[in-house]
Amino acid sequence: MGNITVSDNVISEIAYRSICSVYGVEPDDKDFKKLRKNISVERTPEDNVIINVKLEAPYGENILEFSKNIMKTITENVSQMTEKVVEAVNVVVIGVSEREFNKNS
């Protein structure tokens, strides 16, 4: 047969679109696209994935609940679409945003 490899860029894009869905933002939102550079993917020796995300939480939200929702959404989507084991999603909240979002949390 052959091999199927899912690149880190694909995993990063799935994570980005997952975050967009939590924020209620379209993936092509010009201002929001900057978040892409704050997503990194690591591989374990077993080829499992660890996803690191730096983002801003919406002002007034419970930061822990918001972060847990991001972690859960990314884990579910990456696992479902790639059949990869997501060992961890690490969220670093680097600020709070006053921007209005259509949150789907």
mmCIF file with all atom_site columns, C-alpha atoms in Angstrom:
data_model
loop_
_atom_site.group_PDB
_atom_site.id
_atom_site.type_symbol
_atom_site.label_atom_id
_atom_site.label_alt_id
_atom_site.label_comp_id
_atom_site.label_asym_id
_atom_site.label_entity_id
_atom_site.label_seq_id
_atom_site.pdbx_PDB_ins_code
_atom_site.Cartn_x
_atom_site.Cartn_y
_atom_site.Cartn_z
_atom_site.occupancy
_atom_site.B_iso_or_equiv
_atom_site.pdbx_formal_charge
_atom_site.auth_seq_id
_atom_site.auth_comp_id
_atom_site.auth_asym_id
_atom_site.auth_atom_id
_atom_site.pdbx_PDB_model_num
ATOM 1   C CA . MET A 1 1   ? 0.000   0.000  0.000  1.00 0.00 ? 1   MET A CA 1
ATOM 2   C CA . GLY A 1 2   ? 1.843   3.141  1.173  1.00 0.00 ? 2   GLY A CA 1
ATOM 3   C CA . ASN A 1 3   ? 2.074   5.759  3.888  1.00 0.00 ? 3   ASN A CA 1
ATOM 4   C CA . ILE A 1 4   ? -0.236  8.598  4.829  1.00 0.00 ? 4   ILE A CA 1
ATOM 5   C CA . THR A 1 5   ? 1.391   11.461 6.669  1.00 0.00 ? 5   THR A CA 1
ATOM 6   C CA . VAL A 1 6   ? -0.508  14.383 8.163  1.00 0.00 ? 6   VAL A CA 1
ATOM 7   C CA . SER A 1 7   ? 1.808   17.408 8.284  1.00 0.00 ? 7   SER A CA 1
ATOM 8   C CA . ASP A 1 8   ? 2.167   19.721 11.250 1.00 0.00 ? 8   ASP A CA 1
ATOM 9   C CA . ASN A 1 9   ? 0.762   22.513 9.056  1.00 0.00 ? 9   ASN A CA 1
ATOM 10  C CA . VAL A 1 10  ? -2.484  20.572 8.650  1.00 0.00 ? 10  VAL A CA 1
ATOM 11  C CA . ILE A 1 11  ? -2.734  19.934 12.395 1.00 0.00 ? 11  ILE A CA 1
ATOM 12  C CA . SER A 1 12  ? -2.030  23.610 13.046 1.00 0.00 ? 12  SER A CA 1
ATOM 13  C CA . GLU A 1 13  ? -4.761  24.629 10.569 1.00 0.00 ? 13  GLU A CA 1
ATOM 14  C CA . ILE A 1 14  ? -7.280  22.308 12.261 1.00 0.00 ? 14  ILE A CA 1
ATOM 15  C CA . ALA A 1 15  ? -6.342  23.867 15.619 1.00 0.00 ? 15  ALA A CA 1
ATOM 16  C CA . TYR A 1 16  ? -6.740  27.376 14.160 1.00 0.00 ? 16  TYR A CA 1
ATOM 17  C CA . ARG A 1 17  ? -10.175 26.618 12.720 1.00 0.00 ? 17  ARG A CA 1
ATOM 18  C CA . SER A 1 18  ? -11.187 25.005 16.034 1.00 0.00 ? 18  SER A CA 1
ATOM 19  C CA . ILE A 1 19  ? -10.251 28.187 17.871 1.00 0.00 ? 19  ILE A CA 1
ATOM 20  C CA . CYS A 1 20  ? -12.203 30.232 15.313 1.00 0.00 ? 20  CYS A CA 1
ATOM 21  C CA . SER A 1 21  ? -15.289 28.107 16.000 1.00 0.00 ? 21  SER A CA 1
ATOM 22  C CA . VAL A 1 22  ? -15.032 28.761 19.753 1.00 0.00 ? 22  VAL A CA 1
ATOM 23  C CA . TYR A 1 23  ? -14.655 32.501 19.179 1.00 0.00 ? 23  TYR A CA 1
ATOM 24  C CA . GLY A 1 24  ? -17.398 32.486 16.539 1.00 0.00 ? 24  GLY A CA 1
ATOM 25  C CA . VAL A 1 25  ? -15.056 34.085 14.005 1.00 0.00 ? 25  VAL A CA 1
ATOM 26  C CA . GLU A 1 26  ? -14.660 33.211 10.335 1.00 0.00 ? 26  GLU A CA 1
ATOM 27  C CA . PRO A 1 27  ? -11.237 31.629 9.590  1.00 0.00 ? 27  PRO A CA 1
ATOM 28  C CA . ASP A 1 28  ? -10.524 34.309 6.968  1.00 0.00 ? 28  ASP A CA 1
ATOM 29  C CA . ASP A 1 29  ? -11.042 37.185 9.450  1.00 0.00 ? 29  ASP A CA 1
ATOM 30  C CA . LYS A 1 30  ? -8.102  39.502 8.690  1.00 0.00 ? 30  LYS A CA 1
ATOM 31  C CA . ASP A 1 31  ? -7.381  40.520 12.296 1.00 0.00 ? 31  ASP A CA 1
ATOM 32  C CA . PHE A 1 32  ? -7.870  37.038 13.709 1.00 0.00 ? 32  PHE A CA 1
ATOM 33  C CA . LYS A 1 33  ? -5.498  35.384 11.197 1.00 0.00 ? 33  LYS A CA 1
ATOM 34  C CA . LYS A 1 34  ? -2.578  36.733 13.236 1.00 0.00 ? 34  LYS A CA 1
ATOM 35  C CA . LEU A 1 35  ? -3.317  33.968 15.750 1.00 0.00 ? 35  LEU A CA 1
ATOM 36  C CA . ARG A 1 36  ? -1.920  31.380 13.298 1.00 0.00 ? 36  ARG A CA 1
ATOM 37  C CA . LYS A 1 37  ? 1.657   32.310 14.222 1.00 0.00 ? 37  LYS A CA 1
ATOM 38  C CA . ASN A 1 38  ? 0.851   31.509 17.871 1.00 0.00 ? 38  ASN A CA 1
ATOM 39  C CA . ILE A 1 39  ? 0.088   27.838 17.196 1.00 0.00 ? 39  ILE A CA 1
ATOM 40  C CA . SER A 1 40  ? 2.854   25.234 17.228 1.00 0.00 ? 40  SER A CA 1
ATOM 41  C CA . VAL A 1 41  ? 2.813   21.456 16.942 1.00 0.00 ? 41  VAL A CA 1
ATOM 42  C CA . GLU A 1 42  ? 5.237   19.010 18.529 1.00 0.00 ? 42  GLU A CA 1
ATOM 43  C CA . ARG A 1 43  ? 5.500   15.257 17.917 1.00 0.00 ? 43  ARG A CA 1
ATOM 44  C CA . THR A 1 44  ? 6.259   12.657 20.548 1.00 0.00 ? 44  THR A CA 1
ATOM 45  C CA . PRO A 1 45  ? 8.416   9.615  19.742 1.00 0.00 ? 45  PRO A CA 1
ATOM 46  C CA . GLU A 1 46  ? 5.141   7.647  19.364 1.00 0.00 ? 46  GLU A CA 1
ATOM 47  C CA . ASP A 1 47  ? 3.996   10.212 16.722 1.00 0.00 ? 47  ASP A CA 1
ATOM 48  C CA . ASN A 1 48  ? 1.335   11.624 19.036 1.00 0.00 ? 48  ASN A CA 1
ATOM 49  C CA . VAL A 1 49  ? 0.861   15.387 18.932 1.00 0.00 ? 49  VAL A CA 1
ATOM 50  C CA . ILE A 1 50  ? 1.203   18.203 21.439 1.00 0.00 ? 50  ILE A CA 1
ATOM 51  C CA . ILE A 1 51  ? -0.340  21.503 20.379 1.00 0.00 ? 51  ILE A CA 1
ATOM 52  C CA . ASN A 1 52  ? 0.749   24.802 21.924 1.00 0.00 ? 52  ASN A CA 1
ATOM 53  C CA . VAL A 1 53  ? -1.471  27.866 21.578 1.00 0.00 ? 53  VAL A CA 1
ATOM 54  C CA . LYS A 1 54  ? -0.965  31.451 22.717 1.00 0.00 ? 54  LYS A CA 1
ATOM 55  C CA . LEU A 1 55  ? -4.110  33.582 22.612 1.00 0.00 ? 55  LEU A CA 1
ATOM 56  C CA . GLU A 1 56  ? -6.158  36.317 24.209 1.00 0.00 ? 56  GLU A CA 1
ATOM 57  C CA . ALA A 1 57  ? -9.249  35.517 26.230 1.00 0.00 ? 57  ALA A CA 1
ATOM 58  C CA . PRO A 1 58  ? -12.355 37.665 25.791 1.00 0.00 ? 58  PRO A CA 1
ATOM 59  C CA . TYR A 1 59  ? -12.619 40.219 28.591 1.00 0.00 ? 59  TYR A CA 1
ATOM 60  C CA . GLY A 1 60  ? -15.206 39.195 31.180 1.00 0.00 ? 60  GLY A CA 1
ATOM 61  C CA . GLU A 1 61  ? -15.020 35.480 30.381 1.00 0.00 ? 61  GLU A CA 1
ATOM 62  C CA . ASN A 1 62  ? -13.931 32.898 32.921 1.00 0.00 ? 62  ASN A CA 1
ATOM 63  C CA . ILE A 1 63  ? -10.399 32.340 31.599 1.00 0.00 ? 63  ILE A CA 1
ATOM 64  C CA . LEU A 1 64  ? -10.134 28.757 32.890 1.00 0.00 ? 64  LEU A CA 1
ATOM 65  C CA . GLU A 1 65  ? -13.449 27.675 31.373 1.00 0.00 ? 65  GLU A CA 1
ATOM 66  C CA . PHE A 1 66  ? -12.651 29.464 28.119 1.00 0.00 ? 66  PHE A CA 1
ATOM 67  C CA . SER A 1 67  ? -9.228  27.770 27.928 1.00 0.00 ? 67  SER A CA 1
ATOM 68  C CA . LYS A 1 68  ? -10.691 24.340 28.723 1.00 0.00 ? 68  LYS A CA 1
ATOM 69  C CA . ASN A 1 69  ? -13.223 24.814 25.912 1.00 0.00 ? 69  ASN A CA 1
ATOM 70  C CA . ILE A 1 70  ? -10.390 25.677 23.486 1.00 0.00 ? 70  ILE A CA 1
ATOM 71  C CA . MET A 1 71  ? -8.442  22.589 24.618 1.00 0.00 ? 71  MET A CA 1
ATOM 72  C CA . LYS A 1 72  ? -11.446 20.284 24.274 1.00 0.00 ? 72  LYS A CA 1
ATOM 73  C CA . THR A 1 73  ? -12.449 21.608 20.842 1.00 0.00 ? 73  THR A CA 1
ATOM 74  C CA . ILE A 1 74  ? -8.924  21.336 19.416 1.00 0.00 ? 74  ILE A CA 1
ATOM 75  C CA . THR A 1 75  ? -8.428  17.840 20.847 1.00 0.00 ? 75  THR A CA 1
ATOM 76  C CA . GLU A 1 76  ? -11.740 16.551 19.469 1.00 0.00 ? 76  GLU A CA 1
ATOM 77  C CA . ASN A 1 77  ? -11.283 18.049 16.002 1.00 0.00 ? 77  ASN A CA 1
ATOM 78  C CA . VAL A 1 78  ? -7.656  16.985 15.517 1.00 0.00 ? 78  VAL A CA 1
ATOM 79  C CA . SER A 1 79  ? -8.394  13.460 16.785 1.00 0.00 ? 79  SER A CA 1
ATOM 80  C CA . GLN A 1 80  ? -11.480 13.102 14.610 1.00 0.00 ? 80  GLN A CA 1
ATOM 81  C CA . MET A 1 81  ? -9.931  14.452 11.413 1.00 0.00 ? 81  MET A CA 1
ATOM 82  C CA . THR A 1 82  ? -6.472  12.872 11.657 1.00 0.00 ? 82  THR A CA 1
ATOM 83  C CA . GLU A 1 83  ? -6.914  9.854  13.954 1.00 0.00 ? 83  GLU A CA 1
ATOM 84  C CA . LYS A 1 84  ? -3.818  11.133 15.781 1.00 0.00 ? 84  LYS A CA 1
ATOM 85  C CA . VAL A 1 85  ? -3.592  10.909 19.542 1.00 0.00 ? 85  VAL A CA 1
ATOM 86  C CA . VAL A 1 86  ? -3.513  14.418 20.990 1.00 0.00 ? 86  VAL A CA 1
ATOM 87  C CA . GLU A 1 87  ? -1.359  14.060 24.075 1.00 0.00 ? 87  GLU A CA 1
ATOM 88  C CA . ALA A 1 88  ? -1.844  17.651 25.189 1.00 0.00 ? 88  ALA A CA 1
ATOM 89  C CA . VAL A 1 89  ? -3.144  21.049 24.171 1.00 0.00 ? 89  VAL A CA 1
ATOM 90  C CA . ASN A 1 90  ? -1.258  23.723 26.081 1.00 0.00 ? 90  ASN A CA 1
ATOM 91  C CA . VAL A 1 91  ? -2.977  27.109 26.207 1.00 0.00 ? 91  VAL A CA 1
ATOM 92  C CA . VAL A 1 92  ? -1.100  30.230 27.260 1.00 0.00 ? 92  VAL A CA 1
ATOM 93  C CA . VAL A 1 93  ? -3.386  33.219 27.780 1.00 0.00 ? 93  VAL A CA 1
ATOM 94  C CA . ILE A 1 94  ? -1.232  36.206 26.814 1.00 0.00 ? 94  ILE A CA 1
ATOM 95  C CA . GLY A 1 95  ? -3.886  38.876 27.329 1.00 0.00 ? 95  GLY A CA 1
ATOM 96  C CA . VAL A 1 96  ? -7.530  39.779 27.322 1.00 0.00 ? 96  VAL A CA 1
ATOM 97  C CA . SER A 1 97  ? -9.400  41.243 24.389 1.00 0.00 ? 97  SER A CA 1
ATOM 98  C CA . GLU A 1 98  ? -12.167 43.822 24.395 1.00 0.00 ? 98  GLU A CA 1
ATOM 99  C CA . ARG A 1 99  ? -13.165 42.771 20.874 1.00 0.00 ? 99  ARG A CA 1
ATOM 100 C CA . GLU A 1 100 ? -16.733 41.501 20.488 1.00 0.00 ? 100 GLU A CA 1
ATOM 101 C CA . PHE A 1 101 ? -16.916 37.839 19.541 1.00 0.00 ? 101 PHE A CA 1
ATOM 102 C CA . ASN A 1 102 ? -19.888 35.628 18.688 1.00 0.00 ? 102 ASN A CA 1
ATOM 103 C CA . LYS A 1 103 ? -18.778 32.956 21.131 1.00 0.00 ? 103 LYS A CA 1
ATOM 104 C CA . ASN A 1 104 ? -20.079 29.429 20.580 1.00 0.00 ? 104 ASN A CA 1
ATOM 105 C CA . SER A 1 105 ? -19.019 28.195 24.000 1.00 0.00 ? 105 SER A CA 1
#
